[in-house]
Amino acid sequence: MSGFHALVIGASSAIAQAIIQTLEQDPTCSGITAVSRSDNSHRNSDKVHFVVCDYQQESIEQVCQELMPWQGKIHKVFICNGILHDKTMQPERKIESVNAAQMAACFQANSITPMLWLKSLLPVLKGTSATQVAVFSARVGSISDNKMGGWYSYRASKAALNMLIQTSAVEYARRAKNVKLIAFHPGTTDTPLSQPFQRSVPEGKLFTPSFVAQQLLLLMNNIAMNNQAAYRDWNHQEIEW
Ligand SMILES: NC(=O)c1ccc[n+]([C@@H]2O[C@H](COP(=O)([O-])OP(=O)(O)OC[C@H]3O[C@@H](n4cnc5c(N)ncnc54)[C@H](OP(=O)(O)O)[C@@H]3O)[C@@H](O)[C@H]2O)c1
């Protein structure tokens, strides 16, 4: 089968699931590798192959080694990992709520894990075909856009992610010129991550995962391949870093 191969990391994300469903229907996509902490192997199909990974550095390196047979053939990558809250933590509304455990958890999931993928994927993605890597950031990671304050750990970990994407883009431009890195803001999307915060969202601004998946795929298909990192929202608009 010809066509491009896609890699979806953080495959249990509601948006990642929608991306996988959309790509499954796309005749130009010949196969999808979907990576998650959860074992989804019972959902393997002709087109989708689920892989389990605990996101430790060695595990990420191992998955990327296993992807080497697809070197130069993976043309779309989605790094969907991110945490905002869990049973033990909520985004900080005031400075007194800042604590080391929450900061470390946010930086691990939102900054370090995506960076380890960018590191280990470089030799896999290097090739001649145009390849887009969408890394899920957030508008709150924009330093220049920060008027509201709050959400210290999430905000700072996404700002750090943006810097890691920019820095990686400088090196990818030298070593994997065919790759475009995109820091993507999906907008407020109806997923478990945004669930506790949906009440304040204006009408018509809470998106479905499938709408966001389609917008992202359109963006990736049309974006200029210019060796610079892009920071774009669901509507394809640029966000100031
Ligand atoms: N929903 C929104 O309104 C919104 C707005 C702005 C930005 N975003 C960003 O969009 C991305 C996808 O979010 P979503 O809304 O689809 O959320 P979600 O359904 O809650 O998905 C969570 C994602 O994070 C991964 N994850 C969870 N805990 C992790 C940990 N400890 N270490 C590493 N990865 C972990 C999961 O991967 P596994 O498959 O391995 O479990 C999954 O990919 C995130 O980066 C989020 O920050 C979302």
mmCIF file of C-alpha atoms and ligand atoms in Angstrom:
data_model
loop_
_atom_site.group_PDB
_atom_site.id
_atom_site.type_symbol
_atom_site.label_atom_id
_atom_site.label_comp_id
_atom_site.label_asym_id
_atom_site.label_seq_id
_atom_site.Cartn_x
_atom_site.Cartn_y
_atom_site.Cartn_z
ATOM 1 C CA MET A 1 0.000 0.000 0.000
ATOM 2 C CA SER A 2 1.387 3.451 -0.844
ATOM 3 C CA GLY A 3 0.547 6.697 0.966
ATOM 4 C CA PHE A 4 1.884 8.324 4.095
ATOM 5 C CA HIS A 5 2.227 6.848 7.557
ATOM 6 C CA ALA A 6 1.003 8.810 10.606
ATOM 7 C CA LEU A 7 2.184 8.716 14.203
ATOM 8 C CA VAL A 8 -0.208 9.710 16.982
ATOM 9 C CA ILE A 9 1.340 10.027 20.451
ATOM 10 C CA GLY A 10 -0.919 10.255 23.498
ATOM 11 C CA ALA A 11 -3.524 8.254 21.634
ATOM 12 C CA SER A 12 -6.040 8.132 24.484
ATOM 13 C CA SER A 13 -6.578 11.905 24.205
ATOM 14 C CA ALA A 14 -10.067 12.685 22.989
ATOM 15 C CA ILE A 15 -8.593 14.843 20.211
ATOM 16 C CA ALA A 16 -6.085 12.109 19.302
ATOM 17 C CA GLN A 17 -8.946 9.617 18.959
ATOM 18 C CA ALA A 18 -10.679 11.990 16.548
ATOM 19 C CA ILE A 19 -7.442 12.397 14.565
ATOM 20 C CA ILE A 20 -7.109 8.611 14.301
ATOM 21 C CA GLN A 21 -10.733 8.261 13.137
ATOM 22 C CA THR A 22 -10.265 10.975 10.506
ATOM 23 C CA LEU A 23 -7.032 9.429 9.227
ATOM 24 C CA GLU A 24 -8.648 5.990 9.099
ATOM 25 C CA GLN A 25 -11.095 7.421 6.537
ATOM 26 C CA ASP A 26 -8.320 9.143 4.552
ATOM 27 C CA PRO A 27 -7.311 7.013 1.540
ATOM 28 C CA THR A 28 -3.958 8.839 1.283
ATOM 29 C CA CYS A 29 -2.989 7.587 4.766
ATOM 30 C CA SER A 30 -1.756 4.020 4.549
ATOM 31 C CA GLY A 31 -1.123 3.336 8.228
ATOM 32 C CA ILE A 32 -1.169 4.817 11.711
ATOM 33 C CA THR A 33 0.998 4.020 14.722
ATOM 34 C CA ALA A 34 -0.817 5.128 17.882
ATOM 35 C CA VAL A 35 1.181 5.378 21.121
ATOM 36 C CA SER A 36 -0.365 5.517 24.585
ATOM 37 C CA ARG A 37 0.262 4.594 28.205
ATOM 38 C CA SER A 38 -2.866 2.445 27.916
ATOM 39 C CA ASP A 39 -2.951 -0.895 26.146
ATOM 40 C CA ASN A 40 -5.330 -0.462 23.196
ATOM 41 C CA SER A 41 -4.042 -3.484 21.255
ATOM 42 C CA HIS A 42 -7.557 -5.000 21.186
ATOM 43 C CA ARG A 43 -8.385 -2.099 18.803
ATOM 44 C CA ASN A 44 -5.630 -2.919 16.300
ATOM 45 C CA SER A 45 -6.918 -2.962 12.737
ATOM 46 C CA ASP A 46 -5.539 -3.269 9.203
ATOM 47 C CA LYS A 47 -4.634 0.404 9.387
ATOM 48 C CA VAL A 48 -4.001 1.248 13.060
ATOM 49 C CA HIS A 49 -1.323 -0.304 15.223
ATOM 50 C CA PHE A 50 -1.433 0.582 18.922
ATOM 51 C CA VAL A 51 1.805 0.635 20.933
ATOM 52 C CA VAL A 52 2.147 0.942 24.721
ATOM 53 C CA CYS A 53 4.744 3.376 26.121
ATOM 54 C CA ASP A 54 5.293 4.714 29.647
ATOM 55 C CA TYR A 55 7.059 7.837 28.245
ATOM 56 C CA GLN A 56 10.297 7.138 30.103
ATOM 57 C CA GLN A 57 13.268 8.271 28.017
ATOM 58 C CA GLU A 58 14.415 4.690 27.286
ATOM 59 C CA SER A 59 10.886 3.615 26.302
ATOM 60 C CA ILE A 60 10.510 6.545 23.888
ATOM 61 C CA GLU A 61 13.905 5.698 22.361
ATOM 62 C CA GLN A 62 12.820 2.084 21.961
ATOM 63 C CA VAL A 63 9.551 3.005 20.214
ATOM 64 C CA CYS A 64 11.495 5.275 17.850
ATOM 65 C CA GLN A 65 13.963 2.450 17.098
ATOM 66 C CA GLU A 66 10.983 0.264 16.218
ATOM 67 C CA LEU A 67 9.732 3.002 13.877
ATOM 68 C CA MET A 68 13.001 3.063 11.866
ATOM 69 C CA PRO A 69 11.570 0.795 9.113
ATOM 70 C CA TRP A 70 9.215 3.733 8.371
ATOM 71 C CA GLN A 71 12.086 6.230 8.178
ATOM 72 C CA GLY A 72 11.162 9.008 5.734
ATOM 73 C CA LYS A 73 7.628 7.623 5.340
ATOM 74 C CA ILE A 74 5.991 9.148 8.437
ATOM 75 C CA HIS A 75 4.674 12.466 7.125
ATOM 76 C CA LYS A 76 2.258 13.454 9.905
ATOM 77 C CA VAL A 77 3.028 13.351 13.621
ATOM 78 C CA PHE A 78 0.700 14.407 16.437
ATOM 79 C CA ILE A 79 2.084 14.803 19.977
ATOM 80 C CA CYS A 80 -1.087 15.173 22.025
ATOM 81 C CA ASN A 81 0.184 14.751 25.595
ATOM 82 C CA GLY A 82 -0.878 17.239 28.211
ATOM 83 C CA ILE A 83 -2.264 17.500 31.731
ATOM 84 C CA LEU A 84 -4.076 20.367 33.422
ATOM 85 C CA HIS A 85 -5.695 18.705 36.423
ATOM 86 C CA ASP A 86 -6.116 15.304 38.010
ATOM 87 C CA LYS A 87 -7.439 13.857 41.268
ATOM 88 C CA THR A 88 -4.678 15.550 43.231
ATOM 89 C CA MET A 89 -4.299 18.903 41.487
ATOM 90 C CA GLN A 90 -6.255 21.796 40.007
ATOM 91 C CA PRO A 91 -4.776 24.751 38.093
ATOM 92 C CA GLU A 92 -3.572 27.346 40.592
ATOM 93 C CA ARG A 93 -5.785 30.435 40.922
ATOM 94 C CA LYS A 94 -3.433 32.197 43.319
ATOM 95 C CA ILE A 95 0.269 32.187 44.057
ATOM 96 C CA GLU A 96 -0.192 30.434 47.452
ATOM 97 C CA SER A 97 -1.437 27.331 45.602
ATOM 98 C CA VAL A 98 1.841 26.855 43.730
ATOM 99 C CA ASN A 99 3.585 23.662 44.829
ATOM 100 C CA ALA A 100 6.573 21.674 43.632
ATOM 101 C CA ALA A 101 4.714 18.415 42.973
ATOM 102 C CA GLN A 102 2.186 20.032 40.642
ATOM 103 C CA MET A 103 4.865 21.978 38.803
ATOM 104 C CA ALA A 104 6.966 18.842 38.323
ATOM 105 C CA ALA A 105 3.973 16.820 37.069
ATOM 106 C CA CYS A 106 2.990 19.528 34.564
ATOM 107 C CA PHE A 107 6.512 20.011 33.268
ATOM 108 C CA GLN A 108 6.969 16.242 32.939
ATOM 109 C CA ALA A 109 3.812 15.665 30.893
ATOM 110 C CA ASN A 110 3.558 18.984 29.033
ATOM 111 C CA SER A 111 7.189 19.899 28.302
ATOM 112 C CA ILE A 112 9.608 17.009 28.919
ATOM 113 C CA THR A 113 7.616 14.168 27.338
ATOM 114 C CA PRO A 114 7.006 16.021 24.029
ATOM 115 C CA MET A 115 10.676 17.116 23.942
ATOM 116 C CA LEU A 116 11.905 13.533 24.365
ATOM 117 C CA TRP A 117 9.770 12.578 21.353
ATOM 118 C CA LEU A 118 11.187 15.475 19.296
ATOM 119 C CA LYS A 119 14.662 14.265 20.243
ATOM 120 C CA SER A 120 14.203 10.586 19.414
ATOM 121 C CA LEU A 121 12.098 11.157 16.300
ATOM 122 C CA LEU A 122 14.680 13.267 14.451
ATOM 123 C CA PRO A 123 16.408 10.333 12.708
ATOM 124 C CA VAL A 124 13.050 8.679 11.967
ATOM 125 C CA LEU A 125 11.526 11.774 10.343
ATOM 126 C CA LYS A 126 14.586 12.832 8.376
ATOM 127 C CA GLY A 127 13.947 12.403 4.655
ATOM 128 C CA THR A 128 12.892 14.103 1.471
ATOM 129 C CA SER A 129 9.100 14.225 1.902
ATOM 130 C CA ALA A 130 7.361 17.165 3.570
ATOM 131 C CA THR A 131 6.549 16.175 7.139
ATOM 132 C CA GLN A 132 4.533 18.125 9.688
ATOM 133 C CA VAL A 133 4.791 17.559 13.431
ATOM 134 C CA ALA A 134 1.936 19.054 15.446
ATOM 135 C CA VAL A 135 2.728 19.405 19.130
ATOM 136 C CA PHE A 136 -0.285 20.279 21.278
ATOM 137 C CA SER A 137 0.484 23.501 23.082
ATOM 138 C CA ALA A 138 -2.101 26.039 24.311
ATOM 139 C CA ARG A 139 -2.704 29.764 23.945
ATOM 140 C CA VAL A 140 -2.003 30.169 27.673
ATOM 141 C CA GLY A 141 1.606 29.206 26.886
ATOM 142 C CA SER A 142 2.053 32.514 25.061
ATOM 143 C CA ILE A 143 4.109 34.869 27.255
ATOM 144 C CA SER A 144 2.992 37.953 25.314
ATOM 145 C CA ASP A 145 -0.706 36.959 25.543
ATOM 146 C CA ASN A 146 -0.742 36.519 29.338
ATOM 147 C CA LYS A 147 -3.224 39.096 30.607
ATOM 148 C CA MET A 148 -5.146 36.884 33.044
ATOM 149 C CA GLY A 149 -2.403 35.302 35.166
ATOM 150 C CA GLY A 150 -3.086 32.126 37.158
ATOM 151 C CA TRP A 151 -2.647 28.491 36.027
ATOM 152 C CA TYR A 152 1.058 28.800 36.902
ATOM 153 C CA SER A 153 2.161 25.232 36.284
ATOM 154 C CA TYR A 154 0.166 24.563 33.107
ATOM 155 C CA ARG A 155 0.942 27.987 31.648
ATOM 156 C CA ALA A 156 4.675 27.772 32.370
ATOM 157 C CA SER A 157 4.967 24.182 31.148
ATOM 158 C CA LYS A 158 3.313 25.122 27.830
ATOM 159 C CA ALA A 159 5.575 28.211 27.544
ATOM 160 C CA ALA A 160 8.554 25.899 28.123
ATOM 161 C CA LEU A 161 7.158 23.547 25.488
ATOM 162 C CA ASN A 162 6.956 26.443 23.026
ATOM 163 C CA MET A 163 10.612 27.303 23.664
ATOM 164 C CA LEU A 164 11.598 23.653 23.225
ATOM 165 C CA ILE A 165 9.716 23.554 19.899
ATOM 166 C CA GLN A 166 11.419 26.774 18.726
ATOM 167 C CA THR A 167 14.836 25.484 19.772
ATOM 168 C CA SER A 168 14.245 22.104 18.124
ATOM 169 C CA ALA A 169 13.137 23.851 14.920
ATOM 170 C CA VAL A 170 16.534 25.577 14.675
ATOM 171 C CA GLU A 171 18.277 22.195 14.770
ATOM 172 C CA TYR A 172 15.715 20.356 12.616
ATOM 173 C CA ALA A 173 16.282 23.102 9.987
ATOM 174 C CA ARG A 174 19.880 21.888 9.754
ATOM 175 C CA ARG A 175 19.432 18.156 10.261
ATOM 176 C CA ALA A 176 15.907 17.308 9.024
ATOM 177 C CA LYS A 177 14.998 20.074 6.589
ATOM 178 C CA ASN A 178 11.845 18.316 5.446
ATOM 179 C CA VAL A 179 10.177 18.738 8.853
ATOM 180 C CA LYS A 180 7.891 21.570 9.993
ATOM 181 C CA LEU A 181 7.188 21.860 13.727
ATOM 182 C CA ILE A 182 3.834 23.350 14.746
ATOM 183 C CA ALA A 183 2.852 24.399 18.267
ATOM 184 C CA PHE A 184 -0.917 23.958 18.036
ATOM 185 C CA HIS A 185 -3.679 25.490 20.161
ATOM 186 C CA PRO A 186 -6.870 23.481 19.652
ATOM 187 C CA GLY A 187 -9.169 26.037 21.287
ATOM 188 C CA THR A 188 -11.379 24.926 24.130
ATOM 189 C CA THR A 189 -12.361 21.426 23.114
ATOM 190 C CA ASP A 190 -14.889 19.161 24.764
ATOM 191 C CA THR A 191 -12.555 16.655 26.434
ATOM 192 C CA PRO A 192 -11.890 15.509 30.031
ATOM 193 C CA LEU A 193 -9.070 18.096 30.204
ATOM 194 C CA SER A 194 -11.383 21.097 29.738
ATOM 195 C CA GLN A 195 -14.448 19.545 31.384
ATOM 196 C CA PRO A 196 -14.273 21.449 34.733
ATOM 197 C CA PHE A 197 -13.781 24.790 32.920
ATOM 198 C CA GLN A 198 -16.426 24.629 30.206
ATOM 199 C CA ARG A 199 -19.069 26.753 31.967
ATOM 200 C CA SER A 200 -17.274 30.021 31.171
ATOM 201 C CA VAL A 201 -16.795 29.212 27.474
ATOM 202 C CA PRO A 202 -18.849 31.502 25.167
ATOM 203 C CA GLU A 203 -21.520 29.818 23.088
ATOM 204 C CA GLY A 204 -20.155 28.290 19.906
ATOM 205 C CA LYS A 205 -16.576 28.270 21.262
ATOM 206 C CA LEU A 206 -16.558 24.783 22.772
ATOM 207 C CA PHE A 207 -15.341 22.620 19.928
ATOM 208 C CA THR A 208 -15.837 18.927 19.269
ATOM 209 C CA PRO A 209 -12.683 16.817 18.996
ATOM 210 C CA SER A 210 -13.611 15.903 15.412
ATOM 211 C CA PHE A 211 -13.887 19.579 14.372
ATOM 212 C CA VAL A 212 -10.446 20.258 15.874
ATOM 213 C CA ALA A 213 -8.961 17.178 14.188
ATOM 214 C CA GLN A 214 -10.221 18.346 10.795
ATOM 215 C CA GLN A 215 -8.952 21.900 11.342
ATOM 216 C CA LEU A 216 -5.532 20.602 12.344
ATOM 217 C CA LEU A 217 -5.239 18.287 9.348
ATOM 218 C CA LEU A 218 -6.193 21.162 7.038
ATOM 219 C CA LEU A 219 -3.568 23.347 8.696
ATOM 220 C CA MET A 220 -0.887 20.682 8.292
ATOM 221 C CA ASN A 221 -1.742 20.168 4.618
ATOM 222 C CA ASN A 222 -1.526 23.878 3.811
ATOM 223 C CA ILE A 223 1.213 25.271 6.037
ATOM 224 C CA ALA A 224 4.389 26.701 4.468
ATOM 225 C CA MET A 225 7.386 24.371 4.768
ATOM 226 C CA ASN A 226 9.944 27.023 5.726
ATOM 227 C CA ASN A 227 12.041 25.418 8.497
ATOM 228 C CA GLN A 228 10.568 27.721 11.117
ATOM 229 C CA ALA A 229 8.376 26.713 14.012
ATOM 230 C CA ALA A 230 4.773 27.924 13.762
ATOM 231 C CA TYR A 231 2.422 28.718 16.673
ATOM 232 C CA ARG A 232 -1.127 28.473 15.347
ATOM 233 C CA ASP A 233 -4.638 28.107 16.667
ATOM 234 C CA TRP A 234 -7.572 25.940 15.535
ATOM 235 C CA ASN A 235 -8.567 28.709 13.069
ATOM 236 C CA HIS A 236 -5.067 28.645 11.557
ATOM 237 C CA GLN A 237 -4.304 32.093 13.018
ATOM 238 C CA GLU A 238 -0.787 32.865 14.263
ATOM 239 C CA ILE A 239 -0.332 33.291 18.015
ATOM 240 C CA GLU A 240 2.407 35.607 19.287
ATOM 241 C CA TRP A 241 5.028 33.602 21.157
HETATM 242 N N1 LIG B 1 -9.170 20.353 25.557
HETATM 243 C C1 LIG B 1 -8.842 21.629 25.508
HETATM 244 O O1 LIG B 1 -9.689 22.517 25.667
HETATM 245 C C2 LIG B 1 -7.417 22.028 25.258
HETATM 246 C C3 LIG B 1 -7.111 23.408 25.160
HETATM 247 C C4 LIG B 1 -5.791 23.790 24.911
HETATM 248 C C5 LIG B 1 -4.814 22.823 24.775
HETATM 249 N N2 LIG B 1 -5.135 21.498 24.898
HETATM 250 C C6 LIG B 1 -4.054 20.516 24.761
HETATM 251 O O2 LIG B 1 -4.453 19.504 23.843
HETATM 252 C C7 LIG B 1 -3.780 18.262 24.165
HETATM 253 C C8 LIG B 1 -4.772 17.120 24.161
HETATM 254 O O3 LIG B 1 -5.667 17.308 25.245
HETATM 255 P P1 LIG B 1 -7.122 16.693 25.366
HETATM 256 O O4 LIG B 1 -8.019 17.813 25.603
HETATM 257 O O5 LIG B 1 -7.391 15.745 24.235
HETATM 258 O O6 LIG B 1 -6.951 15.936 26.747
HETATM 259 P P2 LIG B 1 -7.230 14.473 27.270
HETATM 260 O O7 LIG B 1 -8.365 13.820 26.524
HETATM 261 O O8 LIG B 1 -7.328 14.611 28.752
HETATM 262 O O9 LIG B 1 -5.878 13.699 26.881
HETATM 263 C C9 LIG B 1 -4.770 13.727 27.708
HETATM 264 C C10 LIG B 1 -3.516 13.411 26.932
HETATM 265 O O10 LIG B 1 -2.378 13.580 27.758
HETATM 266 C C11 LIG B 1 -1.642 12.366 27.896
HETATM 267 N N3 LIG B 1 -1.227 12.264 29.292
HETATM 268 C C12 LIG B 1 -2.018 12.273 30.395
HETATM 269 N N4 LIG B 1 -1.258 12.183 31.512
HETATM 270 C C13 LIG B 1 0.035 12.132 31.087
HETATM 271 C C14 LIG B 1 1.274 12.030 31.758
HETATM 272 N N5 LIG B 1 1.354 11.958 33.090
HETATM 273 N N6 LIG B 1 2.410 12.005 31.003
HETATM 274 C C15 LIG B 1 2.349 12.089 29.655
HETATM 275 N N7 LIG B 1 1.200 12.164 28.961
HETATM 276 C C16 LIG B 1 0.061 12.190 29.680
HETATM 277 C C17 LIG B 1 -2.564 11.267 27.427
HETATM 278 O O11 LIG B 1 -1.778 10.261 26.824
HETATM 279 P P3 LIG B 1 -2.064 8.658 26.921
HETATM 280 O O12 LIG B 1 -2.716 8.261 25.657
HETATM 281 O O13 LIG B 1 -0.714 8.073 27.038
HETATM 282 O O14 LIG B 1 -2.922 8.435 28.124
HETATM 283 C C18 LIG B 1 -3.387 12.015 26.390
HETATM 284 O O15 LIG B 1 -2.649 12.120 25.189
HETATM 285 C C19 LIG B 1 -3.072 18.525 25.509
HETATM 286 O O16 LIG B 1 -1.713 18.821 25.259
HETATM 287 C C20 LIG B 1 -3.759 19.762 26.048
HETATM 288 O O17 LIG B 1 -2.912 20.508 26.912
HETATM 289 C C21 LIG B 1 -6.412 21.082 25.123
#
